[in-house]
C-alpha positions as MATLAB code, in Angstrom:
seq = 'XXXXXXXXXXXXXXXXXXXXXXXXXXXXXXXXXXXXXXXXXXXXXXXXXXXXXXXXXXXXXXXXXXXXXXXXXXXXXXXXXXXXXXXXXX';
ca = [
      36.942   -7.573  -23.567;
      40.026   -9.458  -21.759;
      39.887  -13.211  -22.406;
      38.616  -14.917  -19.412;
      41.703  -17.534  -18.398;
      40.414  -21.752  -18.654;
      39.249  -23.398  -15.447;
      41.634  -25.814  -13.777;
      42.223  -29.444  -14.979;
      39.178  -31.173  -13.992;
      36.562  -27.891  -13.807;
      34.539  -26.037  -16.137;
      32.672  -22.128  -15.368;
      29.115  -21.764  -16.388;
      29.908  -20.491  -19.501;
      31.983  -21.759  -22.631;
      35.350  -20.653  -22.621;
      37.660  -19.719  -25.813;
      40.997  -20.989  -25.552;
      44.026  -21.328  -28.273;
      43.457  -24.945  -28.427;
      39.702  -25.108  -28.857;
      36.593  -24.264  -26.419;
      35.866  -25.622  -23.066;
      32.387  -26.460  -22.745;
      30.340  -24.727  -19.943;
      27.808  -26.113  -17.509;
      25.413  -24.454  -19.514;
      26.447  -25.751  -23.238;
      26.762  -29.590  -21.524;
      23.295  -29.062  -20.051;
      21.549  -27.889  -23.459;
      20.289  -24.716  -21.851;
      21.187  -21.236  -21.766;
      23.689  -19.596  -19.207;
      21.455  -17.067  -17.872;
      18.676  -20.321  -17.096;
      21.803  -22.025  -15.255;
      22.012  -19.230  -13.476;
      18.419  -18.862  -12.163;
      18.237  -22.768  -11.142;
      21.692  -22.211   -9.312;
      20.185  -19.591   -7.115;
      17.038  -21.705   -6.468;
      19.557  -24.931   -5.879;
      18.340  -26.558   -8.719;
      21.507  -28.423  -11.133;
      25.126  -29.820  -10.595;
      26.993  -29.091   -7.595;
      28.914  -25.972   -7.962;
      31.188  -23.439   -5.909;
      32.867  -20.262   -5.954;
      36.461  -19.508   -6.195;
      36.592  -15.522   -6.236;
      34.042  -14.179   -8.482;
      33.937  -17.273  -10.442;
      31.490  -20.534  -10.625;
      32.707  -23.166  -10.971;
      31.833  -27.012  -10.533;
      33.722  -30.457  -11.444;
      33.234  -32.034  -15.106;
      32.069  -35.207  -12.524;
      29.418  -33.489  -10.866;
      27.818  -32.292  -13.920;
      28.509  -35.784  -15.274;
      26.800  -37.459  -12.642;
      24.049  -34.856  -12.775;
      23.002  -35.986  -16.096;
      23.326  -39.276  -15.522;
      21.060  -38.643  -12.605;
      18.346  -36.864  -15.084;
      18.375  -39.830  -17.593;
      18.077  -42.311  -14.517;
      15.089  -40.376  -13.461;
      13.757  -39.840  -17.065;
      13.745  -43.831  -17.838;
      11.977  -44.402  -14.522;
       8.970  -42.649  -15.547;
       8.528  -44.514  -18.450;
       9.308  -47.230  -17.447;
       6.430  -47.383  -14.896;
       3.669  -47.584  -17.174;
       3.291  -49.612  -20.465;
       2.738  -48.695  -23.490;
      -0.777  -48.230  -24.965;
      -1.097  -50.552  -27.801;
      -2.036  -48.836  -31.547;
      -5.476  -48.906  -32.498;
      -5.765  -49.947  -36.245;
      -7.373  -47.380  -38.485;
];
């Protein structure tokens, strides 16, 4: 199988990518999910910001940056809006 060239400065494809100097991280790898599931929540516009160039996906190591920050935001807003239950003593 031909080795698939890295992404320009600054990009990253959905999946990892093998180079001499070590592997580029995907979307999928910084996401903690598999490629495949990237690819169903692209197609139902769900993720980071991506585009094609050619036959390849690409999307900005900022977008998916900012799309986790955006999950974590989002995650520490829903607990923060209710209090914790305090322990009951055995």
């Amino acid at each position: 199988m031909p080795k698939r060239p890295a992404p320009p400065e600054g990009y990253i494809y959905i999946d990892d990518v093998e180079t001499e100097t070590g592997t580029i991280l995907g979307i999928a790898s910084r996401l903690g999910i598999a490629p495949s599931t990237y690819r169903k929540w692209r197609m139902a516009g769900i993720g980071p910001r991506t585009f094609r160039n050619g036959k390849r996906v690409l999307a900005s190591v900022d977008a998916v940056d900012e799309y986790l920050a955006e999950q974590a935001r989002a995650a520490g807003a829903s607990h923060d809006s209710r209090p914790a239950e305090p322990r009951i003593a055995a």
